[in-house]
Coordinates of C-alpha atoms in Angstrom, one line a residue:
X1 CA 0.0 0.0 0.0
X2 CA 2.7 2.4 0.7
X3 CA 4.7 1.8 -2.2
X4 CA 1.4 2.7 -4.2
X5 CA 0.9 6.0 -2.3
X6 CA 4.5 7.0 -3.3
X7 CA 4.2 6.1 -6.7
X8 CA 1.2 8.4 -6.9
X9 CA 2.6 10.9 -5.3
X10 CA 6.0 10.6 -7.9
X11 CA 3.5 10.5 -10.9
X12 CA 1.9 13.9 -9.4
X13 CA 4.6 15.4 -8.9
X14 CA 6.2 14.4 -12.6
X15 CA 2.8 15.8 -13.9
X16 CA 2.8 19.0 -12.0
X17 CA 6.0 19.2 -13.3
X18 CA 5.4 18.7 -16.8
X19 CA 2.4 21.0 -16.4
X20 CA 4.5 23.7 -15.1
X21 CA 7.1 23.5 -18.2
X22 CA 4.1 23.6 -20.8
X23 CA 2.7 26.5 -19.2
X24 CA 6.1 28.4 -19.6
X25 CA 6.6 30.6 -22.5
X26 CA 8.5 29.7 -25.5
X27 CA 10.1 31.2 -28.4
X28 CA 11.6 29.6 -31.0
X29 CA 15.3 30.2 -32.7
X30 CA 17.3 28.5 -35.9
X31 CA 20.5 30.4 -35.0
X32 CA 22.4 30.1 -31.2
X33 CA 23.1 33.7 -31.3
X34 CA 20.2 36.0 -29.1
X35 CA 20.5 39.6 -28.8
X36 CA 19.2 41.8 -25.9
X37 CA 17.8 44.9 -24.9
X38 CA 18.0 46.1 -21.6
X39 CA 15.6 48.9 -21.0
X40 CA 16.5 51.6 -24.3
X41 CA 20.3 49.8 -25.1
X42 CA 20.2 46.9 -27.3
X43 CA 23.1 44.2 -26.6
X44 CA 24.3 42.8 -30.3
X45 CA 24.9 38.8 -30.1
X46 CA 24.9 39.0 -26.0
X47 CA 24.2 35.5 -25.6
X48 CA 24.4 32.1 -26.6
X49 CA 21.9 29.6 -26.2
X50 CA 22.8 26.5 -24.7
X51 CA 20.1 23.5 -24.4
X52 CA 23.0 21.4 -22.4
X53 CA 22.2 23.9 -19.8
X54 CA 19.9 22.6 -17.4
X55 CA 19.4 26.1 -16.3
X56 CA 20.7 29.5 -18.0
X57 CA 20.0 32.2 -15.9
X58 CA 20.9 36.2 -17.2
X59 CA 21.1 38.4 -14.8
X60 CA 19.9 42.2 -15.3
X61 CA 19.3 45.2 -13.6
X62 CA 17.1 46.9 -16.2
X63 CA 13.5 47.5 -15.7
X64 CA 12.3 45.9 -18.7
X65 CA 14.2 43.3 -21.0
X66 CA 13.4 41.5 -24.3
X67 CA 15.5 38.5 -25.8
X68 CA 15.5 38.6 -30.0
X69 CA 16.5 35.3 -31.7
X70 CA 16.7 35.5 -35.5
X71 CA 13.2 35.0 -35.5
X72 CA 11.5 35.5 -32.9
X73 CA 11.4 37.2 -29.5
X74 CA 10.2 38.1 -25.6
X75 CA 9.7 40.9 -23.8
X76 CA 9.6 40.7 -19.4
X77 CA 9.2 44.0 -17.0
X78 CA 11.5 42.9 -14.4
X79 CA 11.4 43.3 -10.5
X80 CA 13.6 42.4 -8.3
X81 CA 12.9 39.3 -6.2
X82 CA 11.3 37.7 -9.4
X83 CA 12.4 35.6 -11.6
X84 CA 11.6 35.1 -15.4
X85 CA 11.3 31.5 -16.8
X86 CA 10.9 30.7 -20.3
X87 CA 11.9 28.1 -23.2
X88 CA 13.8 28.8 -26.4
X89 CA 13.4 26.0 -28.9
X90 CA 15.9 26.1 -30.6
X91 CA 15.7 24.6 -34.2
X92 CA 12.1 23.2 -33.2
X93 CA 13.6 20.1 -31.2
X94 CA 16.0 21.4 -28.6
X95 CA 14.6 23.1 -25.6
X96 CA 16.6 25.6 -23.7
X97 CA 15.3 26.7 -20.4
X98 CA 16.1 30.5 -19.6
X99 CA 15.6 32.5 -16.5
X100 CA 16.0 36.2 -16.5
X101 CA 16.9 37.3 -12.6
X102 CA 17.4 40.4 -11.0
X103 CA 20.6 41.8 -9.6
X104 CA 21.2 45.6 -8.8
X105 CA 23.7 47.1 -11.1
X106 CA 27.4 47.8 -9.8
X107 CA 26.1 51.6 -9.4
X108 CA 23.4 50.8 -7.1
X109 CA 25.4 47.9 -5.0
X110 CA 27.6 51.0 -4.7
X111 CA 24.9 53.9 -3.3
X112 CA 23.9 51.7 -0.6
X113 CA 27.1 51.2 0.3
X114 CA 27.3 52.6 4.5
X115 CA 28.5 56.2 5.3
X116 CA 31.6 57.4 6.3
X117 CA 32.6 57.8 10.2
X118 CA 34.2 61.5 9.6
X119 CA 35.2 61.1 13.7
X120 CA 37.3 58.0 13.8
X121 CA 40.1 58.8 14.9
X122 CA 41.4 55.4 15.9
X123 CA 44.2 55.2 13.9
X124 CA 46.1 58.3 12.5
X125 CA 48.0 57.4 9.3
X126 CA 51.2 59.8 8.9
X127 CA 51.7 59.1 5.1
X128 CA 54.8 60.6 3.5
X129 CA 56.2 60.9 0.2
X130 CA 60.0 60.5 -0.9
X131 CA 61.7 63.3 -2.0
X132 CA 62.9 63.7 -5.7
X133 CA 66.6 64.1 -4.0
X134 CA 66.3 60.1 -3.5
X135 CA 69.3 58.3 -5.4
X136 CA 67.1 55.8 -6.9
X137 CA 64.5 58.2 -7.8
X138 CA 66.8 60.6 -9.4
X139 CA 68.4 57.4 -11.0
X140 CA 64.6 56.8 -12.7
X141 CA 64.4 60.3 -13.8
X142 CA 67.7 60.1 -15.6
X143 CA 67.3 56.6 -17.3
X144 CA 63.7 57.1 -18.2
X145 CA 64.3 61.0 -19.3
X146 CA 61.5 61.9 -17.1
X147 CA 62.6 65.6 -17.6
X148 CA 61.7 65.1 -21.7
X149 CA 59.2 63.3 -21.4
X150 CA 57.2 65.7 -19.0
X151 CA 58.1 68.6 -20.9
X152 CA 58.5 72.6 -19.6
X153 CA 55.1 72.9 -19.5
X154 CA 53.1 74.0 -16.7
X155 CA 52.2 71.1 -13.4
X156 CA 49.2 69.6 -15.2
X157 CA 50.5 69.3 -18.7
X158 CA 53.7 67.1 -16.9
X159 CA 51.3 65.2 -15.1
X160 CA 49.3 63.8 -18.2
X161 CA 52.4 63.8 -20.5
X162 CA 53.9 61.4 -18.0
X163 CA 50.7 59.5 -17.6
X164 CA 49.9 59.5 -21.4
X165 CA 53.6 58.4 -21.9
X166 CA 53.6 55.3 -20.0
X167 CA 49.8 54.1 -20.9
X168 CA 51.7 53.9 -24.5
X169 CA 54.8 52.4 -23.6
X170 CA 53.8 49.6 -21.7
X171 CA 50.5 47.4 -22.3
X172 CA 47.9 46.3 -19.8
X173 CA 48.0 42.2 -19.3
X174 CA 45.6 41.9 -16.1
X175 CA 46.8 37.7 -16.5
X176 CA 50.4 38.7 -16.1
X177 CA 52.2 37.5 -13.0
X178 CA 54.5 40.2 -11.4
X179 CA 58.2 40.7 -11.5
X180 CA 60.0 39.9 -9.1
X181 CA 61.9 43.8 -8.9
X182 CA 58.8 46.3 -8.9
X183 CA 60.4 49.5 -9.4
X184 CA 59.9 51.7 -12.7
X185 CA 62.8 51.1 -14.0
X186 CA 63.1 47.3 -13.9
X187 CA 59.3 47.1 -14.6
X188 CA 59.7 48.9 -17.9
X189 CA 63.1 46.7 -19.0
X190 CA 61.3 43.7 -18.2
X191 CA 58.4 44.6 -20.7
X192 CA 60.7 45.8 -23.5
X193 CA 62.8 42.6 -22.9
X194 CA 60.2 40.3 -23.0
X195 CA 57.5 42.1 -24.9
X196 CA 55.1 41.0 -22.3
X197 CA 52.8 43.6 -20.4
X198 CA 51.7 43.9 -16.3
X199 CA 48.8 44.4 -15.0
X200 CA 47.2 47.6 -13.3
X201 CA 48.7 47.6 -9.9
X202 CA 52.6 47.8 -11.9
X203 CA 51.4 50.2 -13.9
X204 CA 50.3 52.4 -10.9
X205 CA 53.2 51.5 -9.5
X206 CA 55.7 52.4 -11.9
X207 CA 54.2 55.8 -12.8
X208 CA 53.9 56.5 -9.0
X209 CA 57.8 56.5 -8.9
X210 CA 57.6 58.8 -11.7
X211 CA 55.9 61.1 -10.3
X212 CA 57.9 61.2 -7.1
X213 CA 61.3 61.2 -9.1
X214 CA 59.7 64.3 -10.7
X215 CA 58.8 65.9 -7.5
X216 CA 55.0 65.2 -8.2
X217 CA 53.8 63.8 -4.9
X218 CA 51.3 60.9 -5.5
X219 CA 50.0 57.4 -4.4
X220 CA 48.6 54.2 -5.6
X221 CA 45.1 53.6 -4.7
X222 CA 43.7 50.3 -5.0
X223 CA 40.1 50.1 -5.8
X224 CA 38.1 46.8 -4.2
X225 CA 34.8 45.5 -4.8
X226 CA 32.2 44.8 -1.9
X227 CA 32.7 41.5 -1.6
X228 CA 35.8 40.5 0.1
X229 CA 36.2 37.2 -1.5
X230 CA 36.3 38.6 -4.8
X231 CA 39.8 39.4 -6.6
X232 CA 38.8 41.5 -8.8
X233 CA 40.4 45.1 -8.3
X234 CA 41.9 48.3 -10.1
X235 CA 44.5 50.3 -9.1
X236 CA 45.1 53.5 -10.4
X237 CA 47.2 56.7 -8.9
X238 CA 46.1 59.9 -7.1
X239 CA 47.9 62.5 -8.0
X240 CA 48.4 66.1 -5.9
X241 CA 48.4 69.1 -8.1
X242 CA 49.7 71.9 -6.2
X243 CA 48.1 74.4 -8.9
X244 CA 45.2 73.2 -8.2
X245 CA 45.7 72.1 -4.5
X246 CA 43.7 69.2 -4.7
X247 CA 43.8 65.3 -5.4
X248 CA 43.5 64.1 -9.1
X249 CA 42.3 61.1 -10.6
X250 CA 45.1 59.6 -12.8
X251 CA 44.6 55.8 -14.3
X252 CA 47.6 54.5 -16.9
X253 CA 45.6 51.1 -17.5
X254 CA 43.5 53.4 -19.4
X255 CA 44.7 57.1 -20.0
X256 CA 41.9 58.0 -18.0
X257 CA 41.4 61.2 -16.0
X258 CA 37.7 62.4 -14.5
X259 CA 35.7 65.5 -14.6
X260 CA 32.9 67.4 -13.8
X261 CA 30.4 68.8 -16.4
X262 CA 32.1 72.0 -16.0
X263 CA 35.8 70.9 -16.9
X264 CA 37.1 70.7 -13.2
X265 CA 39.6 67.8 -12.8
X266 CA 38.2 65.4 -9.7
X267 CA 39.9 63.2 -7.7
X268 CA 39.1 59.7 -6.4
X269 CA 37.0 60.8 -3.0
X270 CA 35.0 63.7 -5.5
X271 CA 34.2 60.8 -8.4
X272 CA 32.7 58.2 -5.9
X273 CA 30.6 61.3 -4.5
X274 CA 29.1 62.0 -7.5
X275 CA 28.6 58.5 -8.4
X276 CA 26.4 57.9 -5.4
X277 CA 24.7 61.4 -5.8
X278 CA 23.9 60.8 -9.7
X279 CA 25.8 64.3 -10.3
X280 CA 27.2 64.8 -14.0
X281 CA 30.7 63.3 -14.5
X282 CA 32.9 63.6 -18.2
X283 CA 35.8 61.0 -19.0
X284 CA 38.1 62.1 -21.4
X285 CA 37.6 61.3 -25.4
X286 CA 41.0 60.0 -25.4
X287 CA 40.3 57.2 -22.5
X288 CA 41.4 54.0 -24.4
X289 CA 42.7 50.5 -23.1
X290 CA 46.0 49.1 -25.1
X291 CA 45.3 51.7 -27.7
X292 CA 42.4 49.3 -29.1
X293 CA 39.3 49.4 -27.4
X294 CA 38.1 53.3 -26.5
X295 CA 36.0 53.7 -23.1
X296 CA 32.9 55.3 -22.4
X297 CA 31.9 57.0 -19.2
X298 CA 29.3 54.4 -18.6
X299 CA 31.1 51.8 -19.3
X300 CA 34.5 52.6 -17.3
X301 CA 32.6 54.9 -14.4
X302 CA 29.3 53.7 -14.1
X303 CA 30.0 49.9 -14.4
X304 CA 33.4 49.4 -13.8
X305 CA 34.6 51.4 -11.4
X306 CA 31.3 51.8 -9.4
X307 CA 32.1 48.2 -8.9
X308 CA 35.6 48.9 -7.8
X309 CA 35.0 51.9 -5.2
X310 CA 33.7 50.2 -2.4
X311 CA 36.7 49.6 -0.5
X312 CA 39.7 51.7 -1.2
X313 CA 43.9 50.9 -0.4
X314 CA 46.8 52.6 -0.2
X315 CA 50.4 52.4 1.4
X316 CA 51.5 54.4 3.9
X317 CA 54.7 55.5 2.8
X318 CA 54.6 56.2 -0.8
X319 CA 58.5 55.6 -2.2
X320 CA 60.3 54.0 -4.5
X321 CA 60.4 50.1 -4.7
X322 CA 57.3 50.3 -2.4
X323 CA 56.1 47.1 -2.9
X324 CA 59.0 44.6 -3.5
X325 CA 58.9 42.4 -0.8
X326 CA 62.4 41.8 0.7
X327 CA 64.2 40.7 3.3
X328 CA 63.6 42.5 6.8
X329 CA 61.1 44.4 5.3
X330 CA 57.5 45.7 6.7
X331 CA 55.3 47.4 4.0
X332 CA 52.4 49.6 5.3
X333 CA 49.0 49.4 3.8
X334 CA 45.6 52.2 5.0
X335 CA 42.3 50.9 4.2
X336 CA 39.4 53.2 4.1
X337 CA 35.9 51.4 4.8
X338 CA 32.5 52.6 5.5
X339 CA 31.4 52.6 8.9
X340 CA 29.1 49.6 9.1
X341 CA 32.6 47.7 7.3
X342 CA 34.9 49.2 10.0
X343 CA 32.7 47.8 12.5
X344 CA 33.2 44.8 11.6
X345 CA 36.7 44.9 10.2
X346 CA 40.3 43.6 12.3
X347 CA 41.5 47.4 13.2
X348 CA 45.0 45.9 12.7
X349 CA 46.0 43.2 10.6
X350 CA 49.7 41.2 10.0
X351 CA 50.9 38.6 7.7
X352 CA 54.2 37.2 8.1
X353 CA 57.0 35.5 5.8
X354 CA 59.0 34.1 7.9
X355 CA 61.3 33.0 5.3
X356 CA 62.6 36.1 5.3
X357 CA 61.5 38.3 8.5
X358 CA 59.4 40.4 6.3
X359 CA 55.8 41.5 6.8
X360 CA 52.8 43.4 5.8
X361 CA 50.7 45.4 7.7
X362 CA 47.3 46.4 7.0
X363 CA 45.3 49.4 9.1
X364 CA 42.0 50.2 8.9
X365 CA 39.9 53.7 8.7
X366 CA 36.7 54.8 8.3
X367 CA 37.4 58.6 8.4
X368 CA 38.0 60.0 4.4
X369 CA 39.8 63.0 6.4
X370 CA 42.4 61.1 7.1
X371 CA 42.6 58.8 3.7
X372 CA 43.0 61.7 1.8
X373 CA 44.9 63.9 4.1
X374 CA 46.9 66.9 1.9
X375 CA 50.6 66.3 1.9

């Protein structure tokens, strides 16, 4: 009797089932390739169907989203906490279940990000800068011709020609691993010697030490996601114009530089602002990665870097060879984090190589003050 009961209950479900999956919309393709409009911009060959799949799920934070196949299409208004179901048959015999989900964009993951604790005080970074009088620094300047390449121009027009000069000297490969020697110099041989590229974080790095060798006091700012366990990060440089007597925005990876809708150069801090606040924000024309594929403000600051301005880095002492990890050595790191992060954050954090006595220390702050403290 039992065994009866849950065979009924296995051919109801299987029924339900099959109910369920005939009452789900289908459209019908002859070609794999499916484009998409997300609210008003339309996605050319955005995705693939795959009937292998048991489950394909896009994910989407527009408001209303239609999928074209070459002969057909579907059109949902989309809320979050729903989700979408529907079949494409694909050459009238294979059956690929879709699901269109929900999932705030980068931008919005990034406005509800917590405030800012403007009184912690509970650690009070003293960053510094090495003077251009540095023997390895003016060893950089010389090798590199820093003083040719930055021209007689005025403090800005040095600070993009040196930017503008190494974006086209040395290309971005974010698979790269790192040199062993990360200083200007050695970076830049290495590339030339190899052809190969680095990623971001050399970049930054080696057009920190330009800046420095050149007098121009600046640091690398490493831009983290929201989640923690995610890898994914950009690192770009802050640069201090004294003309201006403020922080600017400078990115190598690619040539990029921020401003407001009046002209006014913007710095790190003043970007994620007006990201959050939906205030106008220009990228320059020029912004370009490799020299291949040109960026777009929504793209690069409204996707990208929304993404990557959650939690923000930087090292203390800003110098040359900063980050080559050596023997006897103890590197510096400041993290900025929102309050409801710093509350839950290690204030003070170590990791040690034993191998050989080195270390790196990471401190945490939730006070922007501080982060971007003038020199």
């Amino acid at each position: 009797m039992k065994t009866k009961i849950l065979v009924l209950i296995l051919l109801s479900c299987i029924s339900q089932n099959l109910f369920s999956q005939k009452k789900l919309p289908v459209i019908r393709a002859t070609s794999p390739i499916v484009d998409i409009r997300e609210d008003n911009k339309l996605y050319k060959k955005a995705w693939n169907i795959v009937p292998q799949e048991k489950l394909d799920v896009y994910t989407t934070s527009g408001k209303k989203v239609t999928f074209y196949t070459d002969i057909d299409s579907i059109t949902f208004k989309v809320e979050p906490q729903k989700n979408y179901d529907f079949i494409i048959l694909l050459n009238g015999k294979d059956s690929a279940r879709t699901q269109i989900k929900y999932q705030p964009s980068k931008l919005d993951v990034l406005k509800r990000s917590g405030k800012y604790n403007y009184s912690d005080n509970s650690y009070t970074p003293k960053f510094t800068y090495q003077s251009s009088e540095n023997i390895e620094l003016q060893k950089i300047r010389k090798e590199l011709k820093l003083d040719s390449i930055a021209g007689k121009g005025n403090e800005l027009s040095q600070i993009f020609n040196l930017m503008h000069w190494l974006h086209n000297l040395i290309r971005h490969d974010g698979n790269s691993s790192n040199p062993a020697s990360q200083n200007a110099v050695d970076l830049i041989k290495v590339c030339k010697a190899k052809n190969r590229g680095v990623n971001c974080r050399m970049l930054a790095i080696t057009l920190n030490e330009c800046y420095l060798a050149m007098g121009i006091q600046s640091r690398a700012v490493t831009c983290m996601v929201k989640d923690k366990n995610d890898n994914d990060s950009h690192v770009i440089n802050m640069v201090f114009s004294k003309d201006l007597n403020k922080w600017i925005w400078m990115d190598p990876t690619f040539n990029a530089y921020v401003m407001d809708d009046k002209g006014n150069l913007l710095g790190v801090e003043e970007v994620r602002k007006k990201l959050i606040k939906n205030e106008p924000l220009v990228l320059n024309a020029d912004a370009n990665w490799n020299r291949e594929l040109m960026q777009t403000k929504e793209g690069y600051l409204y996707n990208y870097m929304a993404k990557n301005l959650y939690r923000l880095q930087t090292p203390l002492m800003s110098e040359y060879d900063a980050e080559t990890l050596k023997k006897g050595k103890e590197i510096i790191y400041v993290d900025l984090l929102t309050s409801d992060e710093f509350e839950q954050a290690q204030q003070k954090k170590e990791i040690l190589y034993k191998d050989i006595n080195a270390k790196l220390v990471f401190y945490k702050l939730s006070n922007p003050d501080l982060f971007w403290e003038k020199p």
